[in-house]
Coordinates of C-alpha atoms in Angstrom, one line a residue:
M1 CA 39.3 -11.2 79.6
K2 CA 36.0 -12.2 81.5
L3 CA 33.4 -10.5 79.3
T4 CA 30.9 -8.7 81.4
L5 CA 27.3 -6.2 79.9
R6 CA 29.3 -3.4 81.1
N7 CA 32.7 -3.7 79.0
A8 CA 30.8 -5.3 76.7
F9 CA 29.0 -1.6 76.3
E10 CA 31.9 0.9 76.4
Y11 CA 33.6 -1.5 73.9
V12 CA 30.4 -1.7 71.6
L13 CA 29.3 1.0 72.0
K14 CA 31.8 3.7 72.3
G15 CA 34.5 1.8 70.6
P16 CA 38.7 1.8 70.6
K17 CA 40.0 5.1 71.7
M18 CA 41.2 7.2 68.1
K19 CA 41.6 10.0 67.0
Q20 CA 40.7 12.5 64.5
L21 CA 38.2 11.0 61.6
K22 CA 39.1 13.3 58.5
T23 CA 36.9 12.2 55.8
Y24 CA 35.4 9.8 53.6
F25 CA 37.7 6.7 53.0
T26 CA 38.1 7.2 48.4
M27 CA 37.1 3.5 47.0
L28 CA 37.7 2.2 43.6
E29 CA 34.8 3.2 42.8
G30 CA 34.4 7.1 42.4
Y31 CA 32.4 7.2 44.5
S32 CA 32.5 8.0 48.6
P33 CA 31.3 4.6 50.4
V34 CA 29.0 5.4 52.6
F35 CA 25.5 2.5 53.1
S36 CA 22.1 2.9 54.4
T37 CA 20.0 0.6 54.3
Y38 CA 17.1 0.0 52.6
D39 CA 13.7 0.9 54.6
G40 CA 11.3 -2.1 51.9
G41 CA 11.1 -4.1 55.4
V42 CA 12.1 -7.5 53.3
Y43 CA 11.2 -9.3 57.5
E44 CA 8.0 -7.6 56.8
M45 CA 6.0 -9.5 55.4
E46 CA 5.3 -13.7 56.8
L47 CA 7.4 -15.5 54.0
T48 CA 10.2 -13.5 53.3
R49 CA 10.4 -14.1 57.1
T50 CA 10.4 -18.0 57.1
C51 CA 13.0 -18.5 54.7
I52 CA 14.8 -15.5 56.4
H53 CA 14.0 -17.9 60.2
S54 CA 14.6 -20.4 58.1
F55 CA 18.1 -20.1 57.6
A56 CA 19.2 -18.3 60.4
T57 CA 18.0 -22.3 62.9
H58 CA 20.1 -23.9 60.2
A59 CA 22.9 -21.8 60.4
S60 CA 22.6 -21.9 64.6
K61 CA 23.5 -24.7 64.6
L62 CA 27.3 -24.8 63.0
Q63 CA 29.5 -25.6 65.6
P64 CA 33.1 -23.7 66.3
H65 CA 36.9 -24.9 66.2
V66 CA 39.6 -22.7 66.7
E67 CA 42.0 -23.6 65.0
G68 CA 46.2 -23.2 66.9
P69 CA 46.8 -22.2 70.0
D70 CA 43.6 -20.9 71.8
L71 CA 45.6 -18.5 74.4
R72 CA 42.7 -16.8 74.7
G73 CA 40.2 -19.0 75.3
L74 CA 38.2 -18.0 72.4
Q75 CA 36.8 -22.2 71.7
A76 CA 35.4 -21.4 75.3
I77 CA 33.8 -17.8 74.7
L78 CA 32.8 -19.4 70.7
D79 CA 31.2 -22.3 72.3
H80 CA 28.6 -20.5 74.7
R81 CA 29.3 -17.4 75.0
P82 CA 31.0 -14.5 71.6
N83 CA 28.5 -11.8 73.6
P84 CA 27.4 -11.5 77.0
F85 CA 23.7 -10.6 74.9
M86 CA 23.8 -13.7 73.6
T87 CA 24.8 -17.2 72.5
S88 CA 26.4 -19.2 70.8
A89 CA 23.2 -20.0 68.5
Q90 CA 21.6 -16.7 68.9
F91 CA 24.8 -15.6 67.9
L92 CA 24.6 -17.6 64.7
Y93 CA 21.2 -16.5 64.1
K94 CA 22.1 -13.1 64.4
C95 CA 24.4 -13.4 62.1
A96 CA 22.4 -15.1 59.2
T97 CA 19.0 -12.7 60.3
L98 CA 21.9 -9.8 59.4
Y99 CA 23.4 -11.3 56.6
E100 CA 20.4 -12.9 54.5
A101 CA 17.9 -9.4 55.1
K102 CA 20.9 -6.6 54.7
N103 CA 22.4 -8.1 52.4
T104 CA 25.6 -7.9 54.3
L105 CA 26.9 -9.2 58.3
L106 CA 28.7 -6.4 60.2
I107 CA 30.4 -8.2 63.0
L108 CA 32.4 -5.5 66.2
P109 CA 35.5 -7.3 68.3
I110 CA 35.1 -6.6 71.7
L111 CA 38.7 -5.8 73.1
D112 CA 40.4 -6.8 76.7
K113 CA 42.5 -4.4 77.5
A114 CA 45.7 -5.5 75.1
D115 CA 42.8 -4.5 72.5
R116 CA 42.9 -7.8 71.3
A117 CA 39.4 -9.2 70.3
V118 CA 37.4 -10.9 73.3
G119 CA 34.5 -11.4 72.0
Y120 CA 32.0 -10.3 68.7
Y121 CA 28.7 -8.4 68.1
P122 CA 27.3 -8.2 65.6
A123 CA 25.8 -4.9 64.8
N124 CA 22.0 -3.9 62.8
Y125 CA 23.4 -0.6 62.0
S126 CA 21.6 2.2 59.5
L127 CA 24.5 3.3 58.3
L128 CA 27.7 2.5 57.7
E129 CA 30.8 4.9 56.3
V130 CA 33.7 3.5 55.4
M131 CA 36.5 6.6 56.5
E132 CA 40.4 7.8 56.7
V133 CA 41.9 9.2 59.9
E134 CA 44.9 11.4 61.3
G135 CA 47.5 9.2 61.2
S136 CA 46.4 5.9 60.0
P137 CA 47.6 4.0 56.8
E138 CA 44.5 1.3 57.4
P139 CA 40.8 2.5 57.1
W140 CA 38.5 3.2 59.8
I141 CA 34.6 2.2 59.6
R142 CA 31.9 4.4 61.7
V143 CA 29.0 2.4 62.4
T144 CA 25.3 4.4 63.9
F145 CA 22.4 2.5 65.0
N146 CA 18.6 3.2 64.7
G147 CA 18.8 4.8 68.2
G148 CA 21.5 7.3 66.8
Q149 CA 24.5 6.1 68.4
T150 CA 28.6 6.0 66.8
V151 CA 31.4 3.8 67.1
A152 CA 34.6 3.9 64.7
Y153 CA 37.0 0.5 64.4
E154 CA 39.3 0.4 61.8
L155 CA 38.8 -1.2 59.0
S156 CA 40.8 -4.8 59.6
R157 CA 39.7 -5.6 63.6
C158 CA 35.7 -6.0 62.1
G159 CA 33.9 -8.6 60.2
L160 CA 32.2 -8.3 56.6
C161 CA 29.8 -11.1 55.2
S162 CA 28.8 -9.6 51.9
K163 CA 25.9 -11.2 49.1
Y164 CA 25.4 -9.2 45.3
L165 CA 28.1 -8.0 46.0
Y166 CA 28.6 -5.8 42.6
N167 CA 29.1 -2.2 43.6
S168 CA 30.1 -1.8 46.1
D169 CA 34.3 -3.7 47.5
L170 CA 32.4 -4.2 51.2
V171 CA 28.7 -4.6 51.6
G172 CA 25.7 -6.3 49.1
E173 CA 23.4 -4.9 47.2
D174 CA 19.6 -3.8 48.9
N175 CA 16.6 -6.0 48.1
T176 CA 15.4 -3.8 45.8
A177 CA 15.7 -6.4 43.0
L178 CA 12.7 -8.4 46.0
G179 CA 10.3 -5.0 45.2
P180 CA 7.7 -5.8 42.5
T181 CA 8.2 -9.9 44.0
M182 CA 7.1 -8.5 47.5
Q183 CA 4.3 -6.8 46.2
L184 CA 2.9 -8.9 45.4
L185 CA 2.8 -11.0 48.8
H186 CA 0.9 -7.2 50.3
M187 CA -2.0 -7.2 47.1
Q188 CA -2.2 -11.0 47.1
A189 CA -2.9 -11.1 51.7
Q190 CA -5.2 -8.2 50.9
G191 CA -7.5 -10.2 47.8
I192 CA -7.7 -13.2 50.0
E193 CA -9.1 -10.5 52.8
E194 CA -11.4 -8.3 50.7
G195 CA -13.2 -11.6 49.4
I196 CA -13.6 -13.0 52.6
K197 CA -15.0 -9.8 54.1
N198 CA -17.1 -9.8 50.7
S199 CA -18.0 -13.7 51.2
A200 CA -19.7 -12.3 54.7
T201 CA -22.1 -9.4 53.6
F202 CA -25.5 -10.0 52.3
R203 CA -27.1 -7.1 49.9
F204 CA -30.4 -6.8 48.5
M205 CA -31.8 -4.2 45.8
A206 CA -35.3 -3.6 45.4
N207 CA -38.2 -1.1 44.4
V208 CA -39.6 1.4 46.9
N209 CA -43.1 3.0 46.9
N210 CA -44.0 6.2 47.1
F211 CA -41.3 8.4 48.5
S212 CA -40.9 11.3 46.4
T213 CA -36.8 13.1 47.5
T214 CA -33.8 11.2 47.6
K215 CA -33.9 12.8 51.3
D216 CA -37.2 10.4 51.8
L217 CA -34.9 7.2 50.4
K218 CA -32.2 8.0 53.0
K219 CA -34.4 8.0 56.1
E220 CA -35.8 4.9 55.2
R221 CA -32.9 3.0 54.1
E222 CA -30.9 3.8 57.1
R223 CA -34.4 2.9 59.1
F224 CA -34.6 -0.2 57.4
V225 CA -30.7 -1.2 58.0
E226 CA -31.4 -1.1 62.0
E227 CA -33.8 -3.1 61.9
N228 CA -33.4 -5.9 59.4
F229 CA -29.1 -6.0 60.0
G230 CA -28.9 -4.7 63.7
P231 CA -27.7 -7.2 66.9
D232 CA -32.1 -7.7 67.9
S233 CA -32.8 -8.9 64.1
G234 CA -32.3 -12.2 64.6
G235 CA -30.5 -13.2 61.8
L236 CA -34.1 -12.4 59.6
A237 CA -34.6 -9.4 56.6
L238 CA -38.6 -8.8 57.1
F239 CA -39.6 -5.9 54.0
P240 CA -43.2 -4.1 53.9
N241 CA -45.3 -3.9 51.4
T242 CA -44.1 -0.5 50.0
Y243 CA -40.8 -2.5 48.9
S244 CA -40.7 -4.4 45.4
N245 CA -38.7 -6.4 43.3
I246 CA -36.9 -7.5 46.2
K247 CA -34.0 -9.6 44.3
Q248 CA -30.7 -10.3 46.9
V249 CA -27.8 -9.5 45.1
V250 CA -25.5 -12.9 45.3
S251 CA -21.3 -11.9 45.0
S252 CA -18.3 -13.7 43.6
P253 CA -15.9 -12.5 45.2
R254 CA -12.3 -14.1 43.3
V255 CA -9.4 -14.7 45.4
V256 CA -6.2 -14.9 44.7
D257 CA -6.0 -18.4 41.6
P258 CA -3.7 -21.1 43.8
E259 CA -1.0 -20.7 40.3
Q260 CA -0.4 -17.6 40.6
M261 CA -0.1 -18.6 44.7
R262 CA 2.4 -21.0 43.9
I263 CA 4.0 -19.2 40.9
I264 CA 4.3 -15.9 43.4
Q265 CA 6.2 -18.2 46.0
E266 CA 8.6 -20.0 43.4
R267 CA 10.3 -16.2 43.2
V268 CA 10.3 -15.8 47.1
F269 CA 11.9 -19.3 47.1
D270 CA 15.0 -18.8 44.1
Y271 CA 15.9 -15.6 45.8
F272 CA 15.6 -16.4 49.2
G273 CA 17.6 -20.0 47.2
T274 CA 15.0 -22.0 49.6
N275 CA 11.9 -24.1 49.4
I276 CA 9.2 -25.3 51.0
E277 CA 10.5 -28.1 51.6
I278 CA 12.9 -26.2 54.0
L279 CA 10.3 -24.7 55.5
Q280 CA 8.4 -27.0 56.2
N281 CA 11.4 -29.3 57.6
K282 CA 10.7 -32.0 56.0
S283 CA 13.8 -32.4 53.5
V284 CA 16.8 -35.1 55.0
G285 CA 19.7 -37.0 53.4
D286 CA 20.6 -35.8 49.8
A287 CA 17.2 -33.0 49.6
W288 CA 19.4 -31.3 53.0
S289 CA 22.9 -31.7 51.6
A290 CA 21.8 -30.3 49.0
Y291 CA 20.6 -27.1 50.9
Y292 CA 24.0 -26.8 52.9
E293 CA 26.6 -27.0 50.2
G294 CA 24.6 -24.0 48.5
K295 CA 23.2 -21.9 51.2
V296 CA 24.4 -22.5 54.5
E297 CA 28.3 -23.3 54.0
P298 CA 29.3 -20.9 52.9
F299 CA 27.2 -18.6 54.6
A300 CA 29.9 -20.8 56.9
I301 CA 32.8 -20.1 55.0
Q302 CA 32.3 -15.6 54.5
L303 CA 32.4 -16.4 58.0
S304 CA 34.7 -18.7 60.0
Q305 CA 36.8 -16.5 57.1
A306 CA 36.5 -13.3 58.1
M307 CA 36.6 -13.8 61.7
T308 CA 39.6 -15.4 61.5
C309 CA 41.0 -12.7 59.2
M310 CA 40.0 -10.0 62.3
T311 CA 41.0 -11.6 65.5
Y312 CA 44.4 -12.6 63.9
S313 CA 47.0 -11.1 62.4
E314 CA 48.9 -12.0 59.1
L315 CA 51.6 -13.3 61.1
E316 CA 48.7 -15.5 63.5
R317 CA 47.1 -16.7 60.6
A318 CA 50.9 -17.8 58.5
R319 CA 51.6 -20.3 61.6
R320 CA 47.7 -21.6 60.7
N321 CA 46.1 -19.9 63.4
A322 CA 41.8 -19.6 63.0
I323 CA 38.4 -19.5 63.5
V324 CA 36.4 -22.2 61.1
W325 CA 32.5 -23.0 61.5
S326 CA 31.2 -26.5 60.5
A327 CA 28.7 -28.4 60.6
N328 CA 27.0 -32.4 60.4
R329 CA 26.2 -33.2 57.7
L330 CA 25.2 -37.1 57.9
Q331 CA 22.6 -35.9 61.5
Y332 CA 20.3 -35.1 58.7
M333 CA 20.4 -38.4 56.5
T334 CA 17.5 -41.0 56.8
N335 CA 18.3 -43.6 59.7
T336 CA 18.8 -46.2 57.0
D337 CA 21.2 -44.4 55.6
K338 CA 23.3 -43.1 58.9
L339 CA 23.3 -47.1 59.3
Q340 CA 25.4 -47.7 56.4
V341 CA 27.6 -44.7 56.9
S342 CA 28.1 -45.7 60.0
S343 CA 28.8 -49.4 59.4
Q344 CA 31.1 -49.0 56.0
M345 CA 33.2 -46.1 58.1
F346 CA 34.1 -47.3 61.0
D347 CA 35.0 -50.9 60.7
R348 CA 37.8 -48.5 58.1
G349 CA 39.0 -46.8 60.7
I350 CA 38.0 -43.0 59.0
L351 CA 34.7 -42.7 61.7
S352 CA 35.6 -43.4 65.6
T353 CA 32.9 -44.7 68.1
N354 CA 32.1 -40.9 68.7
N355 CA 32.0 -40.1 65.6
V356 CA 29.3 -42.2 64.8
M357 CA 27.5 -41.4 68.2
D358 CA 27.4 -37.5 66.5
I359 CA 25.4 -38.8 63.8
W360 CA 22.6 -40.3 65.6
N361 CA 22.9 -37.8 68.0
L362 CA 23.6 -40.9 71.3
P363 CA 26.1 -39.1 73.9
H364 CA 29.5 -39.5 73.4
V365 CA 31.4 -42.4 76.1
E366 CA 34.8 -43.2 77.9
D367 CA 37.9 -43.9 74.6
G368 CA 35.5 -43.2 71.9
D369 CA 37.8 -41.5 70.1
K370 CA 39.5 -45.0 69.5
R371 CA 39.4 -46.2 66.1
Y372 CA 39.4 -49.5 64.9
I373 CA 40.1 -51.5 61.5
R374 CA 39.6 -54.6 60.4
K375 CA 42.7 -57.3 59.0
E376 CA 41.8 -58.4 56.2
Y377 CA 42.9 -55.0 55.2
T378 CA 46.3 -53.9 54.3
E379 CA 48.0 -51.0 53.0
I380 CA 48.5 -50.8 49.2
S381 CA 52.4 -49.9 50.0
Q382 CA 52.6 -53.4 51.6
L383 CA 51.2 -55.6 49.5
N384 CA 54.8 -56.6 48.7
Q385 CA 55.6 -57.4 51.9
V386 CA 52.6 -59.3 52.6
A387 CA 53.4 -61.8 49.2
E388 CA 57.4 -62.0 50.9
L389 CA 56.5 -62.8 54.0
Q390 CA 53.1 -65.9 52.9
K391 CA 56.4 -67.2 50.7
Q392 CA 59.0 -66.7 53.3
L393 CA 55.9 -68.9 55.8
A394 CA 55.5 -71.2 52.6
D395 CA 59.5 -71.6 52.5
A396 CA 60.2 -72.7 56.7
K397 CA 57.1 -75.5 57.0
A398 CA 58.5 -77.1 53.9
Q399 CA 61.8 -76.6 56.5
Q400 CA 60.4 -78.7 59.1
N401 CA 59.1 -81.1 56.4
L402 CA 55.0 -80.0 57.1
P403 CA 52.6 -80.9 54.2
L404 CA 51.9 -77.4 52.6
L405 CA 49.5 -80.2 50.7
P406 CA 46.9 -82.9 51.4
A407 CA 49.0 -86.4 51.1
E408 CA 48.2 -88.5 48.4
P409 CA 46.0 -91.8 49.3
E410 CA 48.1 -93.9 50.0
E411 CA 47.1 -97.3 48.8
T412 CA 47.9 -94.8 45.2
V413 CA 51.8 -94.9 47.0
I414 CA 51.8 -98.2 46.8
K415 CA 50.7 -99.5 43.8
E416 CA 52.9 -96.9 42.6
D417 CA 56.2 -98.1 44.3
E418 CA 54.6 -102.1 43.0
E419 CA 55.3 -100.5 39.3
N420 CA 58.6 -98.9 39.9
A421 CA 59.2 -102.4 41.2
D422 CA 62.5 -104.7 38.9
P423 CA 59.9 -107.7 37.7
A424 CA 63.2 -110.0 37.6
G425 CA 64.0 -108.9 41.5
E426 CA 67.6 -108.5 40.0
N427 CA 67.8 -105.2 41.8

């Protein structure tokens, strides 16, 4: 089915036909599974948003692979437009962002007329409820968006990726554990702002004579400020002789200590599993591979499993149909490491020409999927056969009177004949 805006809105916002939602589905935890999003705003702070953006950017480079017979053209859909509103990279970026910001990613299917998934939509929901439906043997989920629109699907049709699973079996815990650190970040920003303001102000103190009432003092202060600190003052303050003991109040604004700032940042990095080199795009080689294996790859595995289960039935999965998201980690090596891997693995038949082109971010070439191997390499199981062939070759040469070793010098042979001759000449 061709994806269009019309059927996307029809199937995403309205969902499939369903029977009457009956009651909340009872979970093993013993309470009704109703999940609302945390309004603490982890995406609103500069540093936390940077951590989420960095992860989402790297995750958007994952490549889809549809395993098994692709009868619905899912490979082309995942390669280009998983839904009418997003490209493949945008879809992955949105999925990773929701996964990090909410600790739970919910993917809703776009269905065709045969009720099969032909598209995917990452839902930024505000409320998720697990419900029982009359006549349905499985639970349903009712999703409420920020605009108040509601949609319901069978739970098995949706994809869920979660982290910090503890109280719930479906969605992860909220980000309240990060609250104290976010308060420190906010206070840190306020301290820097107030320090800049205080360092840009001038204050004076002085004694004023011949003023008997506080009302007169107030008027004099207002007059002095207007005449000396207004736009036409020229940056010069003039004190009349009614002022004495004039002194400037020098303020020493205190900004955040660099060590304290580093500690606060490290707390955020620990929570999101990243570091400053990743945020500033300085990591290559082993450092980036560690980030991939610890952060990006677990998300790719969850996303692959969730999309596989929501797309294929149990029988189709038993036939090895799957959706797999993966990345070429070799692209992030240094040029020296890339050269070593390319040369060592190409002539051993491990990498094809196009595999090497991928490592160097170069376009594929014709016949680039062929693999080559150096001739001196032999399969281990064939080592005895090679030795036997060498022995047969040696025997064949011997039967043909072909010298296997260099002949000895002629004079040596003659000398040996002379030594063996009969001295009396009787023989």
